Each structure stands twice: as C-alpha cells, then as structure tokens.
Coordinates of C-alpha atoms and ligand atoms in Angstrom, one line a residue:
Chain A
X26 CA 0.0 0.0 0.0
X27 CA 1.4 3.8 -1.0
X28 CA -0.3 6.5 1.0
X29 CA 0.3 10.1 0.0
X30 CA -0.4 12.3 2.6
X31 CA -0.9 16.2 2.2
X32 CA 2.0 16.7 -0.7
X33 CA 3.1 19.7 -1.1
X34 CA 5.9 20.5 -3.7
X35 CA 6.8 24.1 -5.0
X36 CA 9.3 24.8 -7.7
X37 CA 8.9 28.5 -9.2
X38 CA 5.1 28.1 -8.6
X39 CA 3.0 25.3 -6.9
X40 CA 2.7 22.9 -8.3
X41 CA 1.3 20.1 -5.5
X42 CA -0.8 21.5 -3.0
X43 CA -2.0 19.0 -0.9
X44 CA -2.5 15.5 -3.1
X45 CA -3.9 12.7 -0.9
X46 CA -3.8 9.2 -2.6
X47 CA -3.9 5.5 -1.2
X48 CA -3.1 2.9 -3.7
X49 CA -4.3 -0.5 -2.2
X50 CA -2.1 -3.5 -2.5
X51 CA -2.5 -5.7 -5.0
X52 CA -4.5 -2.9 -7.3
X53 CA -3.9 -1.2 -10.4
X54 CA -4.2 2.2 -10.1
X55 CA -4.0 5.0 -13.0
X56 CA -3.1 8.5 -12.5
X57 CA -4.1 11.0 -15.2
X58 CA -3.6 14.4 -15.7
X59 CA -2.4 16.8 -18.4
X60 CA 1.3 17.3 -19.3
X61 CA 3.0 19.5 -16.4
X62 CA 0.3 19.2 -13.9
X63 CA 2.9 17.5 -11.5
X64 CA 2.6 13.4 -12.1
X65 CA 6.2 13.1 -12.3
X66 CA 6.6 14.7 -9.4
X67 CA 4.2 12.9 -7.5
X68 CA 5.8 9.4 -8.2
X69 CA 9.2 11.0 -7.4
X70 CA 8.5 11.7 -3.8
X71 CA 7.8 8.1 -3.1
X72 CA 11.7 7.2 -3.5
X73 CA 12.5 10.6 -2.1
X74 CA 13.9 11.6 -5.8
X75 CA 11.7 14.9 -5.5
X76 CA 11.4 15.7 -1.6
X77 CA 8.3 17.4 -0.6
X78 CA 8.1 20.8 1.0
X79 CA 5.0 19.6 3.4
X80 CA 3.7 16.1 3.3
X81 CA 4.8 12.4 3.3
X82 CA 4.7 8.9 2.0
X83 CA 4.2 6.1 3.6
X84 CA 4.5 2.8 2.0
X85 CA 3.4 -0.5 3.5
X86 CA 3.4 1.3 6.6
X87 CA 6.7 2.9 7.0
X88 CA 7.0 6.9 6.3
X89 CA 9.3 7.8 3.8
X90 CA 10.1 11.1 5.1
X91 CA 9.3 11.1 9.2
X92 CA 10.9 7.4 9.8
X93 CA 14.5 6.2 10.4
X94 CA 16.4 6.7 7.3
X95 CA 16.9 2.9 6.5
X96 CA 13.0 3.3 5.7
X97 CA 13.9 4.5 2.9
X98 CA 15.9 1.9 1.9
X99 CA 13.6 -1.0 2.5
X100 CA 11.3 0.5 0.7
X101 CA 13.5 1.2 -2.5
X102 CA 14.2 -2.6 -2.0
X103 CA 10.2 -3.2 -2.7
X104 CA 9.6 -1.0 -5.3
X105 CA 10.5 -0.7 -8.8
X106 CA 10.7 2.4 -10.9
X107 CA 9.3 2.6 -14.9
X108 CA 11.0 5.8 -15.6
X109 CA 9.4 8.0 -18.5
X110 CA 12.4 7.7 -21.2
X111 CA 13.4 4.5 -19.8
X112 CA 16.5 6.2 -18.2
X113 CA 18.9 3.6 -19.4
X114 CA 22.9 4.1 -18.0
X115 CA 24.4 4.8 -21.6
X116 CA 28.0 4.1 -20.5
X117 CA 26.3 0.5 -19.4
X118 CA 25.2 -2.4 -22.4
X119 CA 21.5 -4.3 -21.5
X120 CA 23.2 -6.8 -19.3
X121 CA 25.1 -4.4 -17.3
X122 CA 21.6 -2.3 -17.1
X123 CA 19.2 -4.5 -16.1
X124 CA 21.8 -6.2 -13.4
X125 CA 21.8 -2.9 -12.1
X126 CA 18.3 -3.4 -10.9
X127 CA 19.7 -6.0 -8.3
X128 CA 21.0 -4.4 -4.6
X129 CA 24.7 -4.4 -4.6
X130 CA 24.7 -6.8 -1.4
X131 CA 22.8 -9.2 -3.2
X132 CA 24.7 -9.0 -6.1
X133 CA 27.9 -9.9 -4.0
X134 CA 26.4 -12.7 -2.8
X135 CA 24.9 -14.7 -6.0
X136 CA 27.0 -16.3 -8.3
X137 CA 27.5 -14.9 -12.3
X138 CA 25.6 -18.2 -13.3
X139 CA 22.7 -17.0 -11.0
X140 CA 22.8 -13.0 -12.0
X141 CA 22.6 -14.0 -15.6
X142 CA 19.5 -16.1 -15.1
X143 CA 18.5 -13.4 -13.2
X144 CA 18.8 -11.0 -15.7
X145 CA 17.8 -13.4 -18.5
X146 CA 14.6 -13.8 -17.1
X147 CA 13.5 -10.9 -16.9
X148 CA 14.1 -9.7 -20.8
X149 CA 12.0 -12.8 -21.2
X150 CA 9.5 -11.5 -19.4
X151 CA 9.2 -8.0 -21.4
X152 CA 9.4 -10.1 -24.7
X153 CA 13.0 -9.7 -25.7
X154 CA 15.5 -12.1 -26.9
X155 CA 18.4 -11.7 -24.2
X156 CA 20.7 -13.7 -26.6
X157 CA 20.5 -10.5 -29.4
X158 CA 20.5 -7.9 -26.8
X159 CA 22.0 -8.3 -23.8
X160 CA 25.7 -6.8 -25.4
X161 CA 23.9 -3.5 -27.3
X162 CA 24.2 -0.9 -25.2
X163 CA 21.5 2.1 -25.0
X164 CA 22.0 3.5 -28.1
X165 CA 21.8 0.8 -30.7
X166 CA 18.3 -0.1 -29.4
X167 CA 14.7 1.1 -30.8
X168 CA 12.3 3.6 -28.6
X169 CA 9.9 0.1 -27.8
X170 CA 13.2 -1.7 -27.2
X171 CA 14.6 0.8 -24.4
X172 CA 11.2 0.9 -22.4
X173 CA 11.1 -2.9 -22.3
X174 CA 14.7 -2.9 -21.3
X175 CA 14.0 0.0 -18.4
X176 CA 10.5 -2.2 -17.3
X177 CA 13.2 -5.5 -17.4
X178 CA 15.7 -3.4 -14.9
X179 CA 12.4 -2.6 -13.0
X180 CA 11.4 -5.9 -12.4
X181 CA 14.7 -8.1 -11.7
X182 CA 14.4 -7.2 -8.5
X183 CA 11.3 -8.9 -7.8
X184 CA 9.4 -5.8 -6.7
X185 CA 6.1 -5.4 -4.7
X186 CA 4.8 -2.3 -6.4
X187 CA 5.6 -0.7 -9.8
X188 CA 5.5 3.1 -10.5
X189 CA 5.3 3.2 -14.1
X190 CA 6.0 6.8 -15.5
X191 CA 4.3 7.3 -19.3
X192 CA 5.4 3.4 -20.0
X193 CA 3.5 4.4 -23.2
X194 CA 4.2 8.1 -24.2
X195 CA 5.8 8.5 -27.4
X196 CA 5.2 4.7 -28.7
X197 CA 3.2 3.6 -31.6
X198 CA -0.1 2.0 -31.2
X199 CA 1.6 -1.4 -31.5
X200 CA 3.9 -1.3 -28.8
X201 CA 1.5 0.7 -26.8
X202 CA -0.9 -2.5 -26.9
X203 CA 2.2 -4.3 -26.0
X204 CA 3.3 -2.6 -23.1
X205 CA -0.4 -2.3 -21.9
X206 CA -0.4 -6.2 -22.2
X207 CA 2.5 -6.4 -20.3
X208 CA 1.8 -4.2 -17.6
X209 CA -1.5 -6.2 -17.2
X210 CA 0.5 -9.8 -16.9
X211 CA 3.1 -8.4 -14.5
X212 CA 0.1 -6.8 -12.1
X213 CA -1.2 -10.3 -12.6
X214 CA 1.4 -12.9 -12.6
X215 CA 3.8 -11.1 -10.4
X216 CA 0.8 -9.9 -8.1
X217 CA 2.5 -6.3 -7.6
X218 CA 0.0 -2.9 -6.8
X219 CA 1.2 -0.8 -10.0
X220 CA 0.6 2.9 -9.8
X221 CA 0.2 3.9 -13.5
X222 CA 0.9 7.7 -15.1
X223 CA 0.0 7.9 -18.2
X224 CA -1.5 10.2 -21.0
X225 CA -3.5 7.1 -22.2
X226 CA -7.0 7.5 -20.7
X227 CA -8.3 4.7 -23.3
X228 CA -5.8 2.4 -21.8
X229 CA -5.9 3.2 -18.0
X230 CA -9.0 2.8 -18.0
X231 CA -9.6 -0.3 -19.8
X232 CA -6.6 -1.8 -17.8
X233 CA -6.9 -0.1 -13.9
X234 CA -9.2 -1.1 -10.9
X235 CA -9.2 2.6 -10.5
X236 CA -8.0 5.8 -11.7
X237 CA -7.5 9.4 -10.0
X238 CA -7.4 12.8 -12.1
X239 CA -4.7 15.5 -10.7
X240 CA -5.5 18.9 -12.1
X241 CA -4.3 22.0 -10.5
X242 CA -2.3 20.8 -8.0
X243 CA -4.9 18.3 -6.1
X244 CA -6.9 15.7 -7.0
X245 CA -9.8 16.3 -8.9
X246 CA -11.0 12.8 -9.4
X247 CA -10.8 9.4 -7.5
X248 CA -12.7 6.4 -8.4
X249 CA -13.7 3.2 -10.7
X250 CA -13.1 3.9 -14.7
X251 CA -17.1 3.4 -14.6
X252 CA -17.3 6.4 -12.0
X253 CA -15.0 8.2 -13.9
X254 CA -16.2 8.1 -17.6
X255 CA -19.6 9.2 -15.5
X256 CA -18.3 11.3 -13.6
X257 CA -20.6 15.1 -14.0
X258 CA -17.2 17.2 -13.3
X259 CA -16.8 19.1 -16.7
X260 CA -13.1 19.1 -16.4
X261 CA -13.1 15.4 -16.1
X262 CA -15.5 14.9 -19.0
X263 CA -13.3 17.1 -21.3
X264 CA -10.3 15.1 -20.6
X265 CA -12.4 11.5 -21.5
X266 CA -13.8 12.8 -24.5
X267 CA -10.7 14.5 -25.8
X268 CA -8.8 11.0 -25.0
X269 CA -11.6 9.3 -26.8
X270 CA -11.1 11.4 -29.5
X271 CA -7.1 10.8 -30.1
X272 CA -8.2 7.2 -30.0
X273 CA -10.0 7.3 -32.5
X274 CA -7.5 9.4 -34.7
X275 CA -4.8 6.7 -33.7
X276 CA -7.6 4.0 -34.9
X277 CA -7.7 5.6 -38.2
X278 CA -4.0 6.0 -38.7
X279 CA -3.0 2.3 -38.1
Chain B
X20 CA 3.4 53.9 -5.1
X21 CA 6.9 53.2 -6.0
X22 CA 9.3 56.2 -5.6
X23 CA 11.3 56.3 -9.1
X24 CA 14.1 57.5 -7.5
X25 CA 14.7 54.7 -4.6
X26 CA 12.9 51.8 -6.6
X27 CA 16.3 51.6 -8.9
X28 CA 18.4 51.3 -5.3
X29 CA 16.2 48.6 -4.0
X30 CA 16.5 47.2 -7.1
X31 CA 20.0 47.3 -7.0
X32 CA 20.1 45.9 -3.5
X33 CA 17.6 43.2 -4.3
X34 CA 20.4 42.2 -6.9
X35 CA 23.1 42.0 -4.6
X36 CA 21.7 40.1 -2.2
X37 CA 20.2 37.7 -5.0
X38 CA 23.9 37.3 -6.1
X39 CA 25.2 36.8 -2.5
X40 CA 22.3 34.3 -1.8
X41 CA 23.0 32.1 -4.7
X42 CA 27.0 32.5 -4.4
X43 CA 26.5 31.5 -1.1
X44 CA 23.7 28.9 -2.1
X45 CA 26.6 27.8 -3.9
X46 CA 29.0 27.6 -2.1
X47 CA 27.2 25.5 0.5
X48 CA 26.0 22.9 -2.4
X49 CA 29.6 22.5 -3.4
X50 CA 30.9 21.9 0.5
X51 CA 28.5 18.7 0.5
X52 CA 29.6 17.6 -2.5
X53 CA 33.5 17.4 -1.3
X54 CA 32.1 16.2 2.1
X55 CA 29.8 13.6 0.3
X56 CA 32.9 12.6 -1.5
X57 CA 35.5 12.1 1.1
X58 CA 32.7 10.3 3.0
X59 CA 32.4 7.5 -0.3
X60 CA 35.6 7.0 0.0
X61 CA 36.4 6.7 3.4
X62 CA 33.5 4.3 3.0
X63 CA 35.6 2.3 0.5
X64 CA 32.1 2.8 -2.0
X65 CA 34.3 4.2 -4.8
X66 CA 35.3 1.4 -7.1
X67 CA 38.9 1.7 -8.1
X68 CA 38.1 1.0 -11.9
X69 CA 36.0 3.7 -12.5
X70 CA 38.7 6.2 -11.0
X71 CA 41.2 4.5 -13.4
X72 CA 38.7 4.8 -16.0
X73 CA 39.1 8.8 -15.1
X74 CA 42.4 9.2 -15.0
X75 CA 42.9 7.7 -18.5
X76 CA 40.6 10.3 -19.5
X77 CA 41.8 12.7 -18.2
X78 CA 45.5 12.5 -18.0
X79 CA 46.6 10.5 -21.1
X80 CA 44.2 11.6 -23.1
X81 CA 44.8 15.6 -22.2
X82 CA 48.9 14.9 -23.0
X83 CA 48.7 15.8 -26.6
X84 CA 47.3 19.3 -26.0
X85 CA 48.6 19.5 -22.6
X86 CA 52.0 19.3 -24.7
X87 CA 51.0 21.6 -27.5
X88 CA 50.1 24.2 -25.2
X89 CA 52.9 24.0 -23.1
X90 CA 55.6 24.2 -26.0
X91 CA 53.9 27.2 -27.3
X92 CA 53.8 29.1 -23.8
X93 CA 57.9 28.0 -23.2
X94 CA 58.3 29.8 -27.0
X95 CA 56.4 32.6 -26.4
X96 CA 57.5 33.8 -23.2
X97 CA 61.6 33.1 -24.5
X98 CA 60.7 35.5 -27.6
X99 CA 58.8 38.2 -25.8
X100 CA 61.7 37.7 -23.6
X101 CA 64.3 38.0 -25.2
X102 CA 63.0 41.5 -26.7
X103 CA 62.3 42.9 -23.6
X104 CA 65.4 42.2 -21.7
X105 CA 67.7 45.0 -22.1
X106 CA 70.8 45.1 -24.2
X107 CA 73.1 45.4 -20.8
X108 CA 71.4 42.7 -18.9
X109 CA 73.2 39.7 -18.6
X110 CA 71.6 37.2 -21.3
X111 CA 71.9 34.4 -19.1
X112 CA 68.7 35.9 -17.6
X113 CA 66.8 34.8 -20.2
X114 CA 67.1 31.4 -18.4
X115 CA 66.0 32.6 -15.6
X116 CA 62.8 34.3 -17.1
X117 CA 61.7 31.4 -18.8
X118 CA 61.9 28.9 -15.8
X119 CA 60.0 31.0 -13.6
X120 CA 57.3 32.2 -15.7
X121 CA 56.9 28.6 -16.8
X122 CA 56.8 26.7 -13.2
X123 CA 55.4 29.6 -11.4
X124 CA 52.6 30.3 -13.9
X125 CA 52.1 29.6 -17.4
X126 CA 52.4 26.0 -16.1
X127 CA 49.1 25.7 -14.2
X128 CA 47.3 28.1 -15.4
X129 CA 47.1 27.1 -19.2
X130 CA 47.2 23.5 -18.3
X131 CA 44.0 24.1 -15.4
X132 CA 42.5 26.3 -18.6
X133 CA 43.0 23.5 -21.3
X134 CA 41.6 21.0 -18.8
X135 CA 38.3 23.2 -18.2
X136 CA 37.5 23.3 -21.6
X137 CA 38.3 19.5 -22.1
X138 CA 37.4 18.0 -19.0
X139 CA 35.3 20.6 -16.8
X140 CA 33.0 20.9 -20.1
X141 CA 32.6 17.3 -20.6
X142 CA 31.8 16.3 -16.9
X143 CA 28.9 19.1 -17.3
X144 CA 27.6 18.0 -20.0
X145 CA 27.9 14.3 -19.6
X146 CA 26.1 14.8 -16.0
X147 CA 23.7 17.4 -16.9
X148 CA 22.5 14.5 -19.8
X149 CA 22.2 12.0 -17.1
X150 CA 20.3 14.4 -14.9
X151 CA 17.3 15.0 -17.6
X152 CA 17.3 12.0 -18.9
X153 CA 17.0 10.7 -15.8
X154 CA 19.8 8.7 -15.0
X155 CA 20.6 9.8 -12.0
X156 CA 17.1 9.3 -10.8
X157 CA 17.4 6.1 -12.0
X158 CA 20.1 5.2 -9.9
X159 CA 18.7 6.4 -6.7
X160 CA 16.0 4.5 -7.1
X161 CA 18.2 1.6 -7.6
X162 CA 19.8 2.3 -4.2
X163 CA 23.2 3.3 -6.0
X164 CA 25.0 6.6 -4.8
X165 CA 25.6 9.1 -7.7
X166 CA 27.9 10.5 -5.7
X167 CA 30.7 7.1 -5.0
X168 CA 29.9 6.5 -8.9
X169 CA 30.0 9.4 -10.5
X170 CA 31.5 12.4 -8.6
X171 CA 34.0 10.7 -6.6
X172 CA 35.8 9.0 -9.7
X173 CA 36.3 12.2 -11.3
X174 CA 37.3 14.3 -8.4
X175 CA 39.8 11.8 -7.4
X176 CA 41.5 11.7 -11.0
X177 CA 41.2 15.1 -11.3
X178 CA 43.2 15.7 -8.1
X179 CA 46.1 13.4 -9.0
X180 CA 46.1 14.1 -12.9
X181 CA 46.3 18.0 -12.6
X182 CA 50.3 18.0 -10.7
X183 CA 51.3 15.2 -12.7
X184 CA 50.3 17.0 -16.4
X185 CA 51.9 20.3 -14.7
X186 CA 54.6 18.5 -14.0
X187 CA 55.0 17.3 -18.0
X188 CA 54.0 20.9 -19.3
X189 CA 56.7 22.3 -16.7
X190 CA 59.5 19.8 -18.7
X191 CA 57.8 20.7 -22.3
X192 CA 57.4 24.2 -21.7
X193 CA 61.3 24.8 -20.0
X194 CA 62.6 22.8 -23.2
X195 CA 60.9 24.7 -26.1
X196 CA 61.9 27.8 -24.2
X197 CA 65.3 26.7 -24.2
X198 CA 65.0 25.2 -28.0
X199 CA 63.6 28.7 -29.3
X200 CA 66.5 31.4 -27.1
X201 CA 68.9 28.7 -28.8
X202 CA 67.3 29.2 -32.2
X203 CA 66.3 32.8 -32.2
X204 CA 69.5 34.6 -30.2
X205 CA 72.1 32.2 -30.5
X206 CA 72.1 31.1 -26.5
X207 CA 73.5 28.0 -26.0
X208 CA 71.9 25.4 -23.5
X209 CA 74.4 25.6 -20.7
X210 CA 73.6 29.5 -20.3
X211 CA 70.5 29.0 -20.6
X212 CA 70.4 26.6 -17.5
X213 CA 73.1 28.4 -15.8
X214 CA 70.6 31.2 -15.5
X215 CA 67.5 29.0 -14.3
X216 CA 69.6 27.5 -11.8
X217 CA 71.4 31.0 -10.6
X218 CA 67.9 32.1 -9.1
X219 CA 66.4 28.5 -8.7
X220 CA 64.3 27.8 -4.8
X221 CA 62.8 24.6 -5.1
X222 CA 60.0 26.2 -3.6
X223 CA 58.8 27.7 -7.1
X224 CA 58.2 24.3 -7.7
X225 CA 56.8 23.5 -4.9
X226 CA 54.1 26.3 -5.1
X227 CA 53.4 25.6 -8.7
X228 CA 52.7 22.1 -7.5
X229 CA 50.3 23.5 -4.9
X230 CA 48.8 25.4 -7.5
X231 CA 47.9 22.1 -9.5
X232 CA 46.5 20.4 -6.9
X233 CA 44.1 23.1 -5.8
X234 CA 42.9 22.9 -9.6
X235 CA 42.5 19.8 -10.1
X236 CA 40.2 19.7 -7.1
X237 CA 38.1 22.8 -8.4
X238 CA 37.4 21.6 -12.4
X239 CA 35.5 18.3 -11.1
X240 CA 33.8 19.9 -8.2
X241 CA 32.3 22.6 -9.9
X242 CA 32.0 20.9 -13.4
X243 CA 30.6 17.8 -11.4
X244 CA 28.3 19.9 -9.3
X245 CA 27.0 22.2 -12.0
X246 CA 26.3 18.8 -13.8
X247 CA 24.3 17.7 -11.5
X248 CA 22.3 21.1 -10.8
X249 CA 21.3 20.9 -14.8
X250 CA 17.5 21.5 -15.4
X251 CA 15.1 21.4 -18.5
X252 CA 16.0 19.3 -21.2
X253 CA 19.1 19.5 -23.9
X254 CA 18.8 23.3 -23.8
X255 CA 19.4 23.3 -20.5
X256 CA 22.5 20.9 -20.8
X257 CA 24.3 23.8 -23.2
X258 CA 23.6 26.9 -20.9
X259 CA 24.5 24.8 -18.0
X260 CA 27.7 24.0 -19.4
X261 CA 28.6 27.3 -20.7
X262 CA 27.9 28.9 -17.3
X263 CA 30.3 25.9 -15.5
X264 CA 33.0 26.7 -17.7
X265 CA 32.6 30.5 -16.9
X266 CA 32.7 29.4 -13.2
X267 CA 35.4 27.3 -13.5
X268 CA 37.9 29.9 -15.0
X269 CA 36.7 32.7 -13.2
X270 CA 37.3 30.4 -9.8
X271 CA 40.8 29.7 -11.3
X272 CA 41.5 33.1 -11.9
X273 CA 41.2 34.1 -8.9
X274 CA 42.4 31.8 -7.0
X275 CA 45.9 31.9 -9.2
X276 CA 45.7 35.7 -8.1
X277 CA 45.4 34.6 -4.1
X278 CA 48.0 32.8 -4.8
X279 CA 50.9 35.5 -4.5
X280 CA 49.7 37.2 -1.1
X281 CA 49.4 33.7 0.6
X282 CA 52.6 31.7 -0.9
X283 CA 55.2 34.1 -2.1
X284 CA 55.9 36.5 1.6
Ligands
ADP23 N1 13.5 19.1 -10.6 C1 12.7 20.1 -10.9 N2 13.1 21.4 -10.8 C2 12.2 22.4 -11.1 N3 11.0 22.2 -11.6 C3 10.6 21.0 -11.8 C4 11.4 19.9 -11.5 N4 10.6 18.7 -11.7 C5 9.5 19.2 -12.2 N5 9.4 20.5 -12.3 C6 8.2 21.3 -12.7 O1 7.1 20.8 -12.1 C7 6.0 20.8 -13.0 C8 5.4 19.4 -13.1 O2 6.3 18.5 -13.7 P1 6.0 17.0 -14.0 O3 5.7 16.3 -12.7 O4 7.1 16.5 -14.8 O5 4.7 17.0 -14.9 P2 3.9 15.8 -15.5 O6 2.6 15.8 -14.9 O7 3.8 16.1 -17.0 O8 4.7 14.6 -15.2 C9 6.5 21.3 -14.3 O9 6.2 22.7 -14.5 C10 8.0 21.2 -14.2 O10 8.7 22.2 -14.9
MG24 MG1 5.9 13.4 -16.4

C-alpha cells in the first residue's frame, strides 16, 4: 500500500498543493492528468527523488520522510521504478543495465551463473530475446526496445509495487498494446499494486481497478473507470472525450 | 506607489543580495559535494576502476594538447623575452625568465585552462545529460549513490592528474623555451640553465605544485556539481555547461591571483 499524505511541492510556482492518494495493494491504479500538472513529481516523492516541501509517504506502513532513514531503503528494496524515457545508464550495455536493478549486497552474494539467469529472465518476461541484446548498449536499441529494457531493470528485483511513468508516451499503437499487455500480466502474474501515469486515458482505464485525475495541483478525481467516464465534473469529462477522441484518430491511422 | 528615484536602489540591492544568496547557495551545495565525497571513499564505495577509468581520460588523453600548449607558452614567453630584456642585462637571464614564468605560472594556469574546456566541459555536460534524462534518478532508485559512482571517480582523478600534467608541461614548456633562445638569439643550452639555476628555490616548484593540486580539485567539483544542478532538457545541458566553464575559470583566476599574497611572503 502507498499513502500520500498532504503533498506539497513548490518549484517557481505550486505545483502540488496537498494530493492525498492511497493505492491498495494488489491494485492497479491510474493516474491521469495533463502534461505538467505534477505526475512526475508525485511518483518521485515516493523514492524521495523529488522531496516534498509539506507532506509524506508512507508505503506498506513505513514513512518515507518522518521514519528512520533505513525506511527509505527498504522500501527502495520493494519497489521498482518505470522511468518516462526509460532512463537507461548509456555508459552501461542491457546486461550491465538490467543487473543494475539488483542491490549491490545481493549481487555480491549470488553467483554470475545466478545474475545472468536473473537477468535473462526478466528480458523474457518483457518479450525480448536476451541472446541479441543483452551486449547492445543504449543507443543501438529502438524507442519500444529501451522501455522494455527499463521495465526489465524494474522488475529483476522482484518488486512489490511498480510506479510506471508514461510506460506508453511517445510509442506507436503497436507497442503501446504491447506494453499495456505487459503491464497487465506483471500486475497479474507477479501480483504487484502498479501505480500507472500515463497520458492514455483509453488504456488506464480499460486496464486499472481505479483511476485518479490530478489537475491543479490536487486531486480532482478518484474512483472506478465506470465512475470516472460518468463522472458530471466538466473538467473530467473534457479530458475523457478528448482522449476518446485521439483514440480514434490513432484507430484511423493504423 | 513606487518612488522612481529609490525603486532603482532597492533594485540594486535586491540584486546583490540575489547574487550573495546564490554564491553562497553555492558555495554550500559545493561543501556537501567534497564532504559527500571524502565520506564515499572513506567508506571504500568508490570502485577503483572507474577512478582509473578517469584518469585515463583525463591524464593520457589531455597529454597531446597539454604538450602543444605548453611548447607554445615556453616559446612565447623566450621570444617576448628576449626582446624585452635589455641590451646590458646579462643574457643568461633569459634562463631565468623562462623557468620562472613557466613553473610559477604559465604551467598551471594554461594547463588548469585546457583542462576546463576538455574536461570541466565534458563532466557538465555528460552529468547534466544524465540528470534530464533521468539517470541519476534512475540510480537512486536503484539504491546506487551518484555521488561514489559518479562524482568521486572524477574528483579523485582530477586531483592526481592535474600535478602530474603540470609536472609534463613544466619539462615541455622549460625545453621549447630553451630550444627557441637557442634558435632565435644564438644562447647556447648551458647558459641557458646556468641562468634558471642561478635564481632556482625549489619552492617555485613547490608552489606551482600546490597550485595544480588546488585545480585539479576545483574543475571536477564545480564541473561535477553544475552537472548535477542541470534542469530542462538538452537546452538546459548547453547553458548549463557554458555557465560551468565561466565558473570554472573565473574560480581559477582568482584563485591563481590569491595565490601570490598567501605563498610568495
Ligand atoms: N526538478 C525540478 N526542478 C524544477 N522544476 C521541476 C522539477 N521537476 C518538475 N518541475 C516542474 O514541475 C512541474 C510538473 O512537472 P511534472 O511532474 O514532470 O509534470 P507531468 O505531470 O507532466 O509529469 C513542471 O512545471 C516542471 O517544470
Ligand atoms: Mg511526467
């Protein structure tokens, strides 16, 4: 379980004033919002990556920012991060990447046979071939590739929850089917809580047990996709039709 | 209403103490960073290839130009030297000029400039990349410290590389000079030593060394921090890196000029 409580995050301007958000475990839960409106920012002050000015996270029970500081490292042990542009090391080839998703410590203790498997595995699991792959680094692979190789890194760990940031921004309808798929079998097969962003209301809300709207710096929405696409708020409405809408104009480009 | 006349002196106010804030803002950020960094490796969390990695980088890689630059500061200051010395002054002096300007200057100062613009630079921008793309996020998340990874490798090299290329640029520079007074006036090598040596204290040397040490700690710890400070995208990786390397040789500069007053009563 994630539990934002009272975030509030000022750069220039406010731009998170006062989000509350549980995420049960074991759900699927969708965040929407339009571009700049703080989602990022949000996910990032669960690992402490962005630190809130007022406010804390508590996941599973322990406070990310008013507990002992090895809270924070448990909990980076349980979760794994989907970041936007899959944030691959460049300096680092797919093997060398995804290992990275491993804690040191445990990497000292298994042996290379083991870490390979490891490692194997879990390109398997986002559909790649680890024998073609696993000695490209960064920049010899495809957009789709990348992602899948960030989810891999992600999930080698064996997390509890996944924060998945945009997993389909800037993918064609394809791979976006894909990665929805995928995101779908790891929530189910892996039984982790995912806490989806994404741009893809279509999607979130054919794939999430429920979704949240942040707009303006709170939360404008929380409930079931039903709730939502019935939802009277005019501001929510505009944001399912208009998503309908570039559905329908990615329908009748592919 | 705003008074006309005082609003421009508030204004002007307002700017210093914006300036003061973020030099001091600045200053504090960069303390943690050399804290942060003694702390990694007093830790032992700083992996000894990636520092090797470094120093390849930036020691054998910087010799070419290290020794291009060097040559042409030893034949410049033995020409301009040669024309200003006086026809009654003993030309053994020449020697002297050379050495001195070379070891107690031109040495590590052009070598700390080169290395701004071909490490400091690179360190920004290679760290201000990973920063919006996310990279460093990324290893946060991942329970890895950007700091032992990436900061402390390149402070470390940059630390021992810098007295060891002033130490090469001190031997290129000294020899071109000599080569070009021998080519140009006719002054053979033994006067031309005879005269380095006549006013020689090994404590030129030794502040010269100190100089290069103090440098090589300041190009990685501002390029490194300013790197890591970078915001908004690939646009924000170029003015980032343009405003490090005015930091970095401003910082030099002045802290060749404090040089003097604190080393040389
Ligand atoms: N590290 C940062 N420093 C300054 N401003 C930031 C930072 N991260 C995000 N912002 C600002 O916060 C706002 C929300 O950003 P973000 O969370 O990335 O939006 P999105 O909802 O599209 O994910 C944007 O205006 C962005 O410029
Ligand atoms: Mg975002």
């Amino acid at each position: 379980m994630i539990s934002y409580k009272n975030i509030h995050k000022a750069f220039d301007i406010p731009v998170l004033s006062g989000v509350d958000l549980t995420v049960e475990t074991g759900e699927m839960f969708a965040l929407f919002g339009p571009s700049g409106t703080g989602k990022s920012v949000l996910l990032k002050t669960t690992l402490s990556l962005i630190v809130p000015d007022i406010g804390d996270v508590e996941v599973d029970g322990m406070s990310v920012y008013d507990g002992p500081s090895s809270n924070l490292e448990k909990i980076r042990r349980k979760i794994g991060y989907v970041f936007q542009h899959a944030a691959l090391f460049d300096s680092l080839n797919v093997y060398e990447n995804v290992s990275m998703g491993l804690p040191e410590d445990e990497i000292a203790r298994m042996r290379t046979a083991d870490l390979s498997r490891r490692v194997w595995e879990a390109l398997e699991i986002v559909n790649l071939e680890p024998r073609e792959i696993l000695s490209k680094l960064p920049s010899e692979l495809s957009g789709g590739m990348k992602k899948r190789v960030g989810i891999a890194r992600a999930i080698v760990g064996r997390p509890e929850i996944l924060l998945w940031d945009e997993p389909t921004t800037g993918l064609d309808p394809i791979n976006t089917a894909a990665v929805e798929r995928l995101i779908q079998r790891l929530s189910k097969e892996l039984e982790v809580t995912s806490l989806l962003v994404t741009h893809d209301v279509e999607g979130g809300l054919h794939i999430c047990d429920r979704v949240a709207m942040l707009h303006s710096g709170t939360l404008r929405f929380c409930g079931t996709p039903q709730e939502f696409r019935d939802s009277p708020d005019t501001v929510v409405q505009a944001f399912v039709d208009r998503a309908a809408a570039i559905a329908a104009l990615d329908m009748a480009i592919v | 209403m705003a008074n006309p006349i005082v609003s421009p002196v508030v204004g002007w106010f307002a700017k210093v103490g914006r300036a003061y804030h973020i030099t001091l803002e600045h200053a504090g950020a960069l303390g943690i960073l050399a804290w942060d960094t003694i702390v990694a490796l007093v830790t032992l969390k700083v992996r000894f290839r990636d520092v090797l990695r470094q120093l390849h980088i930036m020691g054998v890689q910087s010799l070419p130009i290290v020794f291009v630059t060097a040559s042409l500061a030893g034949i410049v200051t033995s020409q301009q030297g040669g024309y200003q010395l006086i026809s009654s002054s003993p030309r053994y002096v020449l020697g002297t000029l050379v050495v001195q300007s070379v070891v107690l200057e031109l040495a590590p100062l052009l070598t700390a400039v080169v290395l701004v613009g071909r490490i400091g630079a690179r360190i920004t921008a290679e760290l201000g990349t990973m920063v919006v793309s996310e990279q460093i996020d990324a290893f946060k998340s991942l329970g890895r410290d950007p700091v032992a990874i990436l900061a402390a490798p390149r402070i470390v090299a940059g630390v021992l590389t810098m007295p060891l290329l002033v130490g090469f640029a001190n031997v290129i520079g000294i020899y071109a000079g000599m080569l070009m007074a021998d080519l140009d006036g006719g002054l053979g090598k033994e006067t031309f030593f005879y005269g380095a040596r006549l006013f020689w204290h090994s404590w030129d040397l030794f502040y010269g060394f100190s100089k290069s040490v103090v440098f090589g700690l300041v190009i990685p710890v501002i390029s490194v921090h300013m790197g890591l400070r970078t915001r908004g995208g690939a646009e924000g990786v170029g003015l980032q890196t343009t405003q490090a390397v005015m930091f970095m040789i401003l910082t030099i500069l002045i802290i060749d000029a404090l040089f003097p007053p604190l080393m040389l009563q």
